[in-house]
Coordinates of C-alpha atoms in Angstrom, one line a residue:
M1 CA -9.4 -29.5 10.0
T2 CA -10.4 -27.1 7.1
M3 CA -9.0 -24.3 5.6
I4 CA -12.3 -21.9 6.9
A5 CA -11.8 -24.0 10.4
M6 CA -8.8 -22.6 11.3
F7 CA -8.6 -19.6 9.5
L8 CA -11.2 -18.7 12.2
K9 CA -9.0 -20.2 15.0
E10 CA -6.5 -18.0 14.5
L11 CA -8.5 -14.9 14.1
D12 CA -10.2 -15.1 16.8
Q13 CA -6.3 -15.9 18.6
E14 CA -4.4 -13.1 17.1
A15 CA -7.8 -10.6 17.7
V16 CA -6.9 -11.0 21.8
S17 CA -3.5 -9.8 21.8
T18 CA -4.2 -7.2 18.8
R19 CA -7.4 -5.9 21.3
K20 CA -4.6 -5.7 23.9
M21 CA -2.0 -3.9 21.9
L22 CA -4.2 -1.1 19.8
S23 CA -6.2 -1.2 23.5
I24 CA -2.9 0.9 25.2
V25 CA -2.5 3.4 22.1
P26 CA -3.3 7.0 24.2
D27 CA -4.9 9.9 21.6
E28 CA -2.3 12.3 22.8
K29 CA -0.1 10.4 20.9
F30 CA -1.9 10.3 17.8
N31 CA 0.2 12.3 15.3
W32 CA 3.9 10.8 17.1
Q33 CA 6.3 9.1 14.5
P34 CA 9.6 7.8 15.4
H35 CA 11.0 8.5 12.4
P36 CA 9.6 11.0 9.6
R37 CA 9.6 8.3 7.7
S38 CA 7.1 6.4 9.8
M39 CA 3.4 6.0 9.6
T40 CA 2.3 8.1 12.8
V41 CA 1.2 5.5 15.5
L42 CA -2.4 7.0 14.2
T43 CA -1.6 5.4 11.2
L44 CA -0.3 2.7 11.6
A45 CA -3.1 1.8 14.8
K46 CA -5.6 2.7 12.0
H47 CA -3.9 0.4 9.3
I48 CA -3.8 -2.1 11.9
A49 CA -7.8 -2.1 12.8
E50 CA -8.3 -2.6 9.3
L51 CA -6.2 -5.7 8.1
P52 CA -9.2 -8.3 8.8
S53 CA -11.5 -6.4 6.3
W54 CA -9.0 -8.2 3.7
V55 CA -10.5 -11.4 4.8
G56 CA -14.1 -10.5 3.2
L57 CA -12.3 -8.5 0.4
A58 CA -10.7 -11.4 -0.9
L59 CA -14.0 -13.7 0.0
T60 CA -16.0 -11.4 -2.3
T61 CA -14.0 -9.6 -5.6
S62 CA -11.5 -11.2 -7.4
E63 CA -9.3 -8.5 -7.7
L64 CA -8.8 -4.9 -5.7
D65 CA -7.2 -2.2 -8.0
F66 CA -5.7 0.9 -6.3
A67 CA -6.4 2.7 -9.0
A68 CA -10.1 1.7 -10.0
T69 CA -10.5 1.8 -5.8
P70 CA -8.5 4.8 -3.9
Y71 CA -7.5 4.5 -0.4
E72 CA -10.5 6.4 2.0
P73 CA -8.3 7.2 5.2
L74 CA -10.7 6.1 7.7
K75 CA -11.6 8.8 10.2
V76 CA -10.8 8.1 13.7
N77 CA -10.8 10.0 16.7
S78 CA -9.8 8.7 19.6
T79 CA -9.0 5.0 20.6
V80 CA -12.5 4.2 21.9
E81 CA -13.7 4.7 18.0
L82 CA -10.4 2.4 17.0
L83 CA -11.5 -0.3 18.6
E84 CA -14.9 0.2 17.3
V85 CA -13.1 -0.3 14.1
F86 CA -11.1 -3.3 14.9
E87 CA -14.0 -5.4 16.5
K88 CA -16.6 -3.9 13.1
N89 CA -13.6 -6.2 10.8
I90 CA -13.0 -8.7 13.3
E91 CA -17.0 -9.6 13.3
D92 CA -17.2 -8.9 9.7
A93 CA -14.0 -11.2 8.8
K94 CA -15.2 -14.1 10.7
A95 CA -19.0 -13.6 9.0
H96 CA -17.3 -13.9 5.7
L97 CA -15.2 -17.4 6.8
L98 CA -18.1 -19.0 7.6
A99 CA -19.9 -18.0 4.9
A100 CA -17.4 -19.2 2.9
S101 CA -17.1 -22.4 0.6
E102 CA -13.5 -24.5 0.8
E103 CA -13.7 -24.4 -3.0
Q104 CA -13.4 -20.7 -2.5
L105 CA -10.7 -20.3 -1.2
N106 CA -8.5 -21.6 -4.6
D107 CA -10.0 -19.2 -6.4
N108 CA -7.2 -16.4 -7.4
W109 CA -7.5 -12.6 -5.9
T110 CA -5.1 -9.6 -7.4
L111 CA -3.3 -6.8 -6.1
R112 CA -3.0 -4.3 -8.7
N113 CA -2.9 -0.5 -9.5
G114 CA -4.1 -0.4 -13.2
D115 CA -1.8 -2.2 -15.7
T116 CA 1.0 -2.8 -12.7
I117 CA -0.4 -6.1 -11.0
Y118 CA 1.7 -6.5 -7.8
S119 CA 0.3 -10.0 -6.6
T120 CA -1.8 -12.7 -7.7
T121 CA -2.2 -15.5 -5.3
P122 CA -5.3 -17.9 -4.1
K123 CA -7.6 -15.9 -1.9
S124 CA -6.8 -18.4 1.4
E125 CA -2.8 -16.9 0.3
T126 CA -3.8 -13.3 0.5
I127 CA -6.3 -14.4 4.2
R128 CA -2.8 -15.7 5.7
H129 CA -0.9 -12.6 3.9
A130 CA -3.6 -9.8 5.7
Y131 CA -3.1 -12.2 9.1
C132 CA 1.1 -12.1 9.1
Q133 CA 0.6 -7.9 8.3
I134 CA -1.4 -7.8 11.5
V135 CA 0.6 -9.7 13.5
H136 CA 4.0 -7.7 11.9
H137 CA 2.5 -3.9 12.4
R138 CA 1.5 -4.8 15.1
A139 CA 5.4 -5.7 16.6
Q140 CA 5.5 -2.4 14.8
L141 CA 3.0 -0.9 16.8
G142 CA 4.9 -2.3 20.1
V143 CA 7.8 -0.2 19.3
F144 CA 6.8 2.8 18.0
L145 CA 4.3 2.2 22.2
R146 CA 7.9 0.9 24.2
L147 CA 9.8 4.5 22.2
L148 CA 7.5 6.4 23.8
D149 CA 7.7 3.8 27.7
I150 CA 4.3 2.7 27.2
P151 CA 4.5 -0.8 29.2
I152 CA 3.7 -3.5 26.0
P153 CA 1.3 -6.3 26.6
G154 CA 2.4 -9.8 26.2
C155 CA 1.1 -11.6 23.0
Y156 CA 2.2 -14.9 22.9
G157 CA 3.4 -15.2 26.5
P158 CA 3.8 -12.7 29.3
S159 CA 6.1 -9.3 28.2
A160 CA 9.6 -8.5 30.0
D161 CA 7.0 -5.5 31.5
E162 CA 4.3 -7.9 32.8
M163 CA 6.9 -10.0 34.4
G164 CA 8.4 -7.3 36.0
L165 CA 11.9 -7.7 34.2
Y166 CA 12.9 -4.3 33.2

């Protein structure tokens, strides 16, 4: 199996769990945060919904320089809009992967803020990192939702809520 085929398969698999988690974020809890240094539910959920866009970013550019391209916070007013952003970014990631070549995955990609370089890695590692970030932040969102007493869907099997364990 090629790396691109593996990335497509994993993207589809992780999208299922991520979609389930994003779909249960209640609009009325968007501004809730478990701690003053934590993100709000909405900020975290938007980040998760945006992360698949890093696939296309990695495949079509050689770097992201925050000094030259400051982050523009996404405007989302509902869970429905959040899911629309996620679905658009998943489809965009798939399209970029389908158009990519295996050779492209070996090209370097740099994350920087002006002269400060955070990382330079092959594009394949940048894509892998984006996938890891989706999983990491999805788990973080699960903790936020658990603290709000919202039943959590299973990702790699049934959750305790789905099994009626507690």
